[in-house]
Amino acid sequence: QVQLVESGGGLVQPGGSLRLSCVASEFTKAIGWFRQAPGKEREGLSCFSRSGDITYYTDSVKGRFTLITDNAKNTVYLQMNSLKPEDTAVYYCATDCGRLRGTIKFFGSWGQGTQVTVSS
């Protein structure tokens, strides 16, 4: 099972930026990010598929968040710009993702998560 370690979360003001990092223990065919806020369902944010060389984004983050991969380091980043209070959640890196009926889903392993809080 792939081991994943996220970092980079924190407190940021609305309109600010953060970059999350995720180091994977081995190469994965697909990797991405989801988040979960208290009392809400898991929300798939982004998924990079190596086979198709394509990155998917959910509508709520499209144009604000960017998934970046560094294959040499088995690392994936989530660059988050123009953050909003509703982006507050625990963010997870996860493997074996894809887009099904317009929703980004994850079927593999995930890390311990990193907290992102957007507040003034």
PDB file of C-alpha atoms in Angstrom:
ATOM      1  CA  GLN A   1       0.000   0.000   0.000  1.00  0.00           C
ATOM      2  CA  VAL A   2       1.302   3.434  -0.941  1.00  0.00           C
ATOM      3  CA  GLN A   3       2.219   5.611   2.031  1.00  0.00           C
ATOM      4  CA  LEU A   4       1.400   9.310   1.731  1.00  0.00           C
ATOM      5  CA  VAL A   5       2.483  12.226   3.911  1.00  0.00           C
ATOM      6  CA  GLU A   6       0.860  15.638   3.536  1.00  0.00           C
ATOM      7  CA  SER A   7       2.149  18.969   4.812  1.00  0.00           C
ATOM      8  CA  GLY A   8       1.764  22.684   4.254  1.00  0.00           C
ATOM      9  CA  GLY A   9      -1.573  23.441   5.858  1.00  0.00           C
ATOM     10  CA  GLY A  10      -2.184  26.381   8.147  1.00  0.00           C
ATOM     11  CA  LEU A  11      -4.156  29.527   8.798  1.00  0.00           C
ATOM     12  CA  VAL A  12      -4.533  31.974   5.942  1.00  0.00           C
ATOM     13  CA  GLN A  13      -6.645  35.063   5.364  1.00  0.00           C
ATOM     14  CA  PRO A  14      -9.361  35.122   2.693  1.00  0.00           C
ATOM     15  CA  GLY A  15      -7.826  35.846  -0.687  1.00  0.00           C
ATOM     16  CA  GLY A  16      -4.513  34.351   0.360  1.00  0.00           C
ATOM     17  CA  SER A  17      -2.571  31.366  -0.940  1.00  0.00           C
ATOM     18  CA  LEU A  18      -1.141  28.101   0.355  1.00  0.00           C
ATOM     19  CA  ARG A  19       0.793  25.257  -1.217  1.00  0.00           C
ATOM     20  CA  LEU A  20       0.198  21.778   0.116  1.00  0.00           C
ATOM     21  CA  SER A  21       2.726  18.993  -0.421  1.00  0.00           C
ATOM     22  CA  CYS A  22       2.325  15.230  -0.505  1.00  0.00           C
ATOM     23  CA  VAL A  23       5.200  12.773  -0.654  1.00  0.00           C
ATOM     24  CA  ALA A  24       4.340   9.269  -1.870  1.00  0.00           C
ATOM     25  CA  SER A  25       6.367   6.185  -0.995  1.00  0.00           C
ATOM     26  CA  GLU A  26       6.190   4.948  -4.574  1.00  0.00           C
ATOM     27  CA  PHE A  27       5.072   5.813  -8.093  1.00  0.00           C
ATOM     28  CA  THR A  28       1.301   5.874  -8.562  1.00  0.00           C
ATOM     29  CA  LYS A  29      -0.783   5.794 -11.748  1.00  0.00           C
ATOM     30  CA  ALA A  30      -3.175   8.420 -10.477  1.00  0.00           C
ATOM     31  CA  ILE A  31      -2.982  10.786  -7.537  1.00  0.00           C
ATOM     32  CA  GLY A  32      -4.922  13.744  -6.292  1.00  0.00           C
ATOM     33  CA  TRP A  33      -6.511  15.621  -3.440  1.00  0.00           C
ATOM     34  CA  PHE A  34      -9.770  15.600  -1.566  1.00  0.00           C
ATOM     35  CA  ARG A  35     -10.965  17.526   1.470  1.00  0.00           C
ATOM     36  CA  GLN A  36     -13.407  17.044   4.261  1.00  0.00           C
ATOM     37  CA  ALA A  37     -14.933  19.748   6.409  1.00  0.00           C
ATOM     38  CA  PRO A  38     -16.717  19.051   9.717  1.00  0.00           C
ATOM     39  CA  GLY A  39     -20.227  17.798   9.106  1.00  0.00           C
ATOM     40  CA  LYS A  40     -19.742  17.638   5.339  1.00  0.00           C
ATOM     41  CA  GLU A  41     -19.111  14.851   2.874  1.00  0.00           C
ATOM     42  CA  ARG A  42     -15.716  14.208   1.365  1.00  0.00           C
ATOM     43  CA  GLU A  43     -15.160  16.375  -1.708  1.00  0.00           C
ATOM     44  CA  GLY A  44     -12.793  15.266  -4.457  1.00  0.00           C
ATOM     45  CA  LEU A  45     -10.849  18.301  -5.654  1.00  0.00           C
ATOM     46  CA  SER A  46      -8.334  17.216  -8.219  1.00  0.00           C
ATOM     47  CA  CYS A  47      -6.936  14.090  -9.843  1.00  0.00           C
ATOM     48  CA  PHE A  48      -3.924  13.604 -12.104  1.00  0.00           C
ATOM     49  CA  SER A  49      -3.985  10.557 -14.334  1.00  0.00           C
ATOM     50  CA  ARG A  50      -0.555   9.592 -15.663  1.00  0.00           C
ATOM     51  CA  SER A  51      -1.949   7.314 -18.353  1.00  0.00           C
ATOM     52  CA  GLY A  52      -3.991  10.089 -19.904  1.00  0.00           C
ATOM     53  CA  ASP A  53      -1.642  12.874 -18.825  1.00  0.00           C
ATOM     54  CA  ILE A  54      -4.694  14.806 -17.726  1.00  0.00           C
ATOM     55  CA  THR A  55      -5.702  16.641 -14.566  1.00  0.00           C
ATOM     56  CA  TYR A  56      -9.299  16.919 -13.433  1.00  0.00           C
ATOM     57  CA  TYR A  57     -10.689  19.596 -11.111  1.00  0.00           C
ATOM     58  CA  THR A  58     -14.012  19.929  -9.405  1.00  0.00           C
ATOM     59  CA  ASP A  59     -15.928  23.084 -10.283  1.00  0.00           C
ATOM     60  CA  SER A  60     -15.589  24.679  -6.841  1.00  0.00           C
ATOM     61  CA  VAL A  61     -11.788  24.971  -7.189  1.00  0.00           C
ATOM     62  CA  LYS A  62     -11.311  25.209 -10.941  1.00  0.00           C
ATOM     63  CA  GLY A  63      -9.227  28.277 -11.793  1.00  0.00           C
ATOM     64  CA  ARG A  64      -8.083  28.709  -8.176  1.00  0.00           C
ATOM     65  CA  PHE A  65      -6.308  25.440  -7.357  1.00  0.00           C
ATOM     66  CA  THR A  66      -3.556  23.772  -9.391  1.00  0.00           C
ATOM     67  CA  LEU A  67      -2.205  20.246  -8.988  1.00  0.00           C
ATOM     68  CA  ILE A  68       1.527  20.030  -9.699  1.00  0.00           C
ATOM     69  CA  THR A  69       3.580  16.844  -9.864  1.00  0.00           C
ATOM     70  CA  ASP A  70       7.299  16.302  -9.356  1.00  0.00           C
ATOM     71  CA  ASN A  71       7.950  12.807 -10.637  1.00  0.00           C
ATOM     72  CA  ALA A  72      11.590  12.803  -9.573  1.00  0.00           C
ATOM     73  CA  LYS A  73      10.525  13.278  -5.958  1.00  0.00           C
ATOM     74  CA  ASN A  74       7.282  11.259  -6.023  1.00  0.00           C
ATOM     75  CA  THR A  75       5.682  14.449  -4.773  1.00  0.00           C
ATOM     76  CA  VAL A  76       2.430  16.152  -5.662  1.00  0.00           C
ATOM     77  CA  TYR A  77       1.485  19.681  -4.698  1.00  0.00           C
ATOM     78  CA  LEU A  78      -1.780  21.551  -4.489  1.00  0.00           C
ATOM     79  CA  GLN A  79      -1.306  25.246  -5.128  1.00  0.00           C
ATOM     80  CA  MET A  80      -4.314  27.043  -3.688  1.00  0.00           C
ATOM     81  CA  ASN A  81      -4.980  30.683  -4.575  1.00  0.00           C
ATOM     82  CA  SER A  82      -7.833  33.077  -3.846  1.00  0.00           C
ATOM     83  CA  LEU A  83      -8.790  31.064  -0.783  1.00  0.00           C
ATOM     84  CA  LYS A  84     -12.244  31.458   0.707  1.00  0.00           C
ATOM     85  CA  PRO A  85     -13.604  30.667   4.178  1.00  0.00           C
ATOM     86  CA  GLU A  86     -15.544  27.775   2.643  1.00  0.00           C
ATOM     87  CA  ASP A  87     -12.221  26.179   1.680  1.00  0.00           C
ATOM     88  CA  THR A  88     -11.601  25.467   5.359  1.00  0.00           C
ATOM     89  CA  ALA A  89     -11.207  21.703   5.756  1.00  0.00           C
ATOM     90  CA  VAL A  90      -8.735  18.891   6.280  1.00  0.00           C
ATOM     91  CA  TYR A  91      -6.996  18.205   2.990  1.00  0.00           C
ATOM     92  CA  TYR A  92      -5.870  14.735   2.003  1.00  0.00           C
ATOM     93  CA  CYS A  93      -3.658  13.389  -0.725  1.00  0.00           C
ATOM     94  CA  ALA A  94      -4.901  10.088  -2.143  1.00  0.00           C
ATOM     95  CA  THR A  95      -4.227   7.553  -4.885  1.00  0.00           C
ATOM     96  CA  ASP A  96      -6.137   5.628  -7.564  1.00  0.00           C
ATOM     97  CA  CYS A  97      -8.441   8.457  -8.498  1.00  0.00           C
ATOM     98  CA  GLY A  98     -10.632   9.126 -11.471  1.00  0.00           C
ATOM     99  CA  ARG A  99     -13.617  11.108 -12.595  1.00  0.00           C
ATOM    100  CA  LEU A 100     -16.949   9.301 -12.615  1.00  0.00           C
ATOM    101  CA  ARG A 101     -20.114  11.062 -13.791  1.00  0.00           C
ATOM    102  CA  GLY A 102     -18.408  14.408 -13.238  1.00  0.00           C
ATOM    103  CA  THR A 103     -17.299  13.625  -9.679  1.00  0.00           C
ATOM    104  CA  ILE A 104     -13.693  12.965  -8.661  1.00  0.00           C
ATOM    105  CA  LYS A 105     -13.429   9.702  -6.752  1.00  0.00           C
ATOM    106  CA  PHE A 106     -10.599   7.958  -4.896  1.00  0.00           C
ATOM    107  CA  PHE A 107     -10.147   4.202  -4.553  1.00  0.00           C
ATOM    108  CA  GLY A 108      -6.674   3.829  -3.019  1.00  0.00           C
ATOM    109  CA  SER A 109      -4.863   4.994   0.066  1.00  0.00           C
ATOM    110  CA  TRP A 110      -4.628   8.435   1.650  1.00  0.00           C
ATOM    111  CA  GLY A 111      -2.481  10.231   4.170  1.00  0.00           C
ATOM    112  CA  GLN A 112      -3.158  11.677   7.589  1.00  0.00           C
ATOM    113  CA  GLY A 113      -4.349  14.994   6.196  1.00  0.00           C
ATOM    114  CA  THR A 114      -3.373  18.599   6.789  1.00  0.00           C
ATOM    115  CA  GLN A 115      -5.665  21.282   8.200  1.00  0.00           C
ATOM    116  CA  VAL A 116      -6.367  24.408   6.161  1.00  0.00           C
ATOM    117  CA  THR A 117      -8.200  27.250   7.853  1.00  0.00           C
ATOM    118  CA  VAL A 118      -9.241  30.344   5.928  1.00  0.00           C
ATOM    119  CA  SER A 119     -10.251  33.119   8.273  1.00  0.00           C
ATOM    120  CA  SER A 120      -9.650  36.768   8.971  1.00  0.00           C
TER     121      SER A 120
END
